[in-house]
Amino acid sequence: MKNYVIIGGSSGIGREVVKNLENENTNVFSTYNSKPINDSDFVKYFKYDVLNDSTDFIESLPDEVHGLVYCPGSINLKPFHRFSDEEFIDDFKLQVIGATKIIQILLPRLKKSRDASIVLFSTIAVKNGFKFHSQVSMSKGAIEGLTKSLSSELAPHIRVNAVAPSLTNTELANKFLNTEEKVKLQSDINPLKRIGEPKDIADAVIFLLSEKSSWVTGQILHIDGGYSAIK
């Protein structure tokens, strides 16, 4: 039975990934920050705050890990001249340094499987360029660079890819989708005329974790209803 580690699997896209893996009868080891979730037959949760907690929970993981998904992120939008060093550093710690640290710690366990997959998260704002997105785009741009570099360094036994969604209906994006008018606006500008749901993104993550993507590495997969490609 395969073992998967999901960092940030208690809500949103991460939670949907955990549920999908649970249905496939795999062993899932997930973390939560503020919302505890009960363990089940195939899922075990650990408390972990990327910015503050130690990584002692790693010692409870199996010696062999077949897949890692790093979900923590933020959507802090404001004009470029208004964001502070501290705000940028916190974002970078959460989205880039946190991912780097977990990958480094789990690397020996991932190498043992000799056929592992790492999935990270970017955003279409890196490719497209949206106003007020400087802070998030800088961090996610680093994630895309990390994805490309690691996919080369860890081949052929560990694949590394990233998923780049557009705005998705999660708690993280709630302030942008908390009225019918906002939902309609975002739906209208999307080629497929709807916003993304966590399942849309989770399905792509499951594909990248699975043997069906065994010849896919170093890719930034845009799951966005065509928004980044169709005008």
Coordinates of C-alpha atoms in Angstrom, one line a residue:
M1 CA 0.0 0.0 0.0
K2 CA 1.4 3.4 -0.9
N3 CA 2.0 6.2 1.5
Y4 CA 1.2 9.8 0.8
V5 CA 1.9 13.0 2.8
I6 CA -0.4 16.0 2.4
I7 CA 0.8 19.2 4.1
G8 CA -2.4 21.3 4.7
G9 CA -5.0 18.6 4.0
S10 CA -7.7 19.8 6.4
S11 CA -9.6 22.2 4.1
G12 CA -10.1 23.3 0.6
I13 CA -8.1 21.6 -2.2
G14 CA -5.9 19.7 0.3
R15 CA -8.9 18.2 2.0
E16 CA -10.3 17.1 -1.4
V17 CA -7.0 15.5 -2.2
V18 CA -7.0 13.6 1.1
K19 CA -10.6 12.3 0.4
N20 CA -9.6 11.1 -3.1
L21 CA -6.6 9.2 -1.8
E22 CA -8.6 7.8 1.0
N23 CA -11.1 6.3 -1.5
E24 CA -8.1 4.6 -3.2
N25 CA -7.2 2.7 -0.1
T26 CA -3.8 4.3 0.4
N27 CA -2.2 5.4 3.6
V28 CA -2.5 9.2 4.0
F29 CA -0.6 11.3 6.5
S30 CA -1.9 14.8 6.5
T31 CA -1.4 18.0 8.6
Y32 CA -3.8 20.6 9.8
N33 CA -3.2 24.0 11.3
S34 CA -6.2 25.3 13.1
K35 CA -9.0 22.9 12.3
P36 CA -8.5 19.4 13.8
I37 CA -10.0 16.5 11.9
N38 CA -10.5 13.0 13.2
D39 CA -8.3 10.2 11.9
S40 CA -9.9 7.4 9.9
D41 CA -8.9 3.9 8.8
F42 CA -6.5 5.2 6.2
V43 CA -5.9 8.8 7.2
K44 CA -3.9 10.1 10.1
Y45 CA -3.7 13.8 10.9
F46 CA -0.9 15.8 12.7
K47 CA -1.0 19.4 14.0
Y48 CA 1.5 21.5 12.1
D49 CA 1.9 25.3 11.7
V50 CA 4.4 25.8 8.8
L51 CA 5.5 29.2 10.3
N52 CA 5.9 28.1 13.9
D53 CA 5.8 24.4 14.7
S54 CA 8.6 21.9 14.7
T55 CA 8.5 19.0 12.3
D56 CA 8.6 16.3 15.0
F57 CA 5.6 14.7 13.4
I58 CA 7.9 13.5 10.6
E59 CA 9.2 10.8 12.9
S60 CA 5.7 9.2 12.9
L61 CA 5.8 8.8 9.2
P62 CA 6.7 5.5 7.4
D63 CA 10.2 5.1 6.1
E64 CA 9.0 5.0 2.5
V65 CA 6.8 7.8 1.0
H66 CA 5.4 7.6 -2.5
G67 CA 4.0 11.1 -2.8
L68 CA 4.1 14.6 -1.2
V69 CA 1.6 17.4 -1.8
Y70 CA 2.3 20.8 -0.3
C71 CA -0.9 22.9 -0.1
P72 CA -0.3 25.9 2.3
G73 CA -0.7 29.2 0.6
S74 CA -2.2 32.7 0.8
I75 CA -3.9 35.3 -1.4
N76 CA -2.7 38.7 -0.2
L77 CA -3.5 41.3 -2.8
K78 CA -2.6 44.9 -2.5
P79 CA -0.8 47.6 -4.5
F80 CA 2.9 47.0 -4.8
H81 CA 3.8 50.2 -3.0
R82 CA 1.8 49.2 0.1
F83 CA 3.2 45.7 1.0
S84 CA 5.9 45.6 3.6
D85 CA 9.0 43.5 4.0
E86 CA 7.4 41.6 6.9
E87 CA 4.3 40.7 4.8
F88 CA 6.4 39.5 1.9
I89 CA 8.7 37.5 4.2
D90 CA 5.8 35.8 5.9
D91 CA 4.3 34.9 2.5
F92 CA 7.6 33.5 1.3
K93 CA 8.1 31.5 4.4
L94 CA 4.7 30.0 4.1
Q95 CA 4.7 29.2 0.4
V96 CA 8.4 28.6 -0.5
I97 CA 10.6 28.0 2.6
G98 CA 7.9 25.8 4.1
A99 CA 7.8 23.6 1.0
T100 CA 11.6 23.5 0.7
K101 CA 12.0 22.4 4.3
I102 CA 9.4 19.6 4.1
I103 CA 10.9 18.3 0.8
Q104 CA 14.4 18.3 2.3
I105 CA 13.2 16.4 5.4
L106 CA 11.2 13.8 3.4
L107 CA 13.7 13.4 0.6
P108 CA 15.3 10.2 2.0
R109 CA 11.8 8.6 2.4
L110 CA 10.8 9.7 -1.1
K111 CA 14.0 8.3 -2.6
K112 CA 13.3 4.9 -1.0
S113 CA 10.2 4.4 -3.1
R114 CA 12.2 5.0 -6.3
D115 CA 9.0 6.1 -8.0
A116 CA 7.7 9.1 -6.0
S117 CA 5.9 12.3 -7.0
I118 CA 6.0 15.8 -5.5
V119 CA 3.1 18.2 -6.3
L120 CA 3.4 21.9 -5.4
F121 CA 1.0 24.8 -6.0
S122 CA 1.5 27.9 -8.1
T123 CA -1.1 30.4 -9.6
I124 CA -1.9 31.6 -13.1
A125 CA -1.0 35.1 -11.9
V126 CA 2.7 34.1 -12.4
K127 CA 2.1 33.6 -16.1
N128 CA -0.5 36.2 -16.7
G129 CA 0.3 39.2 -14.6
F130 CA -2.5 40.8 -12.7
K131 CA -2.5 44.1 -10.8
F132 CA -2.1 43.9 -7.1
H133 CA -0.7 40.4 -7.4
S134 CA 3.0 41.2 -6.9
Q135 CA 3.3 39.6 -3.5
V136 CA 1.7 36.3 -4.3
S137 CA 3.3 36.1 -7.8
M138 CA 6.8 36.6 -6.4
S139 CA 6.4 33.6 -4.0
K140 CA 4.6 31.4 -6.5
G141 CA 7.2 32.4 -9.2
A142 CA 9.8 30.9 -6.8
I143 CA 7.7 27.7 -6.5
E144 CA 7.7 27.4 -10.3
G145 CA 11.5 27.8 -10.4
L146 CA 11.8 25.2 -7.6
T147 CA 9.6 22.8 -9.5
K148 CA 11.7 23.1 -12.7
S149 CA 15.1 22.8 -10.9
L150 CA 14.0 19.9 -8.6
S151 CA 12.4 17.9 -11.4
S152 CA 15.8 17.9 -13.1
E153 CA 17.9 17.2 -10.0
L154 CA 15.6 14.4 -8.7
A155 CA 15.0 12.6 -12.0
P156 CA 14.5 9.8 -12.8
H157 CA 13.1 8.4 -9.5
I158 CA 11.2 11.4 -8.2
R159 CA 8.9 13.5 -10.4
V160 CA 8.1 17.1 -9.5
N161 CA 5.2 19.1 -10.9
A162 CA 3.1 22.1 -9.9
V163 CA -0.6 22.9 -10.4
A164 CA -1.5 26.5 -11.1
P165 CA -5.2 27.2 -10.6
S166 CA -7.2 30.3 -11.2
L167 CA -9.5 31.5 -8.4
T168 CA -11.1 28.5 -6.8
N169 CA -14.1 28.2 -4.5
T170 CA -12.3 27.6 -1.2
E171 CA -12.2 29.3 2.2
L172 CA -8.9 30.9 1.2
A173 CA -10.7 32.7 -1.6
N174 CA -13.9 33.4 0.2
K175 CA -13.4 37.2 0.4
F176 CA -13.3 37.3 -3.4
L177 CA -16.4 35.0 -3.8
N178 CA -18.6 35.9 -0.8
T179 CA -21.5 37.4 -2.8
E180 CA -23.5 36.2 -5.8
E181 CA -22.3 39.3 -7.7
K182 CA -18.6 38.4 -7.2
V183 CA -19.2 34.8 -8.2
K184 CA -21.0 35.9 -11.3
L185 CA -18.2 38.3 -12.2
Q186 CA -15.5 35.6 -11.9
S187 CA -17.7 33.1 -13.8
D188 CA -18.4 35.5 -16.6
I189 CA -14.7 36.2 -17.4
N190 CA -13.9 32.5 -17.5
P191 CA -14.1 30.7 -20.8
L192 CA -16.0 27.8 -19.2
K193 CA -18.3 30.3 -17.4
R194 CA -17.8 29.0 -13.9
I195 CA -15.3 29.3 -11.1
G196 CA -13.1 26.3 -10.1
E197 CA -14.1 23.9 -7.4
P198 CA -11.7 22.1 -5.1
K199 CA -12.5 18.8 -6.9
D200 CA -11.3 20.3 -10.2
I201 CA -7.9 21.0 -8.8
A202 CA -7.7 17.8 -6.6
D203 CA -8.3 15.6 -9.7
A204 CA -5.3 17.1 -11.3
V205 CA -3.2 16.5 -8.2
I206 CA -4.3 12.9 -8.1
F207 CA -3.3 12.5 -11.7
L208 CA 0.2 13.9 -11.0
L209 CA 0.6 11.5 -8.0
S210 CA -0.5 8.5 -10.0
E211 CA 1.2 6.2 -12.4
K212 CA -0.9 7.7 -15.1
S213 CA 1.5 10.7 -15.1
S214 CA 4.6 8.5 -15.0
W215 CA 6.1 10.4 -18.0
V216 CA 5.3 13.9 -16.6
T217 CA 7.8 15.9 -14.7
G218 CA 8.9 19.6 -14.5
Q219 CA 5.5 20.8 -15.6
I220 CA 3.3 23.7 -14.5
L221 CA -0.2 22.4 -15.0
H222 CA -2.7 25.2 -15.5
I223 CA -6.2 24.2 -14.2
D224 CA -8.2 27.3 -14.7
G225 CA -11.1 26.8 -17.1
G226 CA -8.9 28.0 -20.0
Y227 CA -8.5 31.5 -18.4
S228 CA -4.7 31.6 -18.9
A229 CA -4.9 30.3 -22.5
I230 CA -8.1 31.5 -24.2
K231 CA -8.9 35.1 -24.9

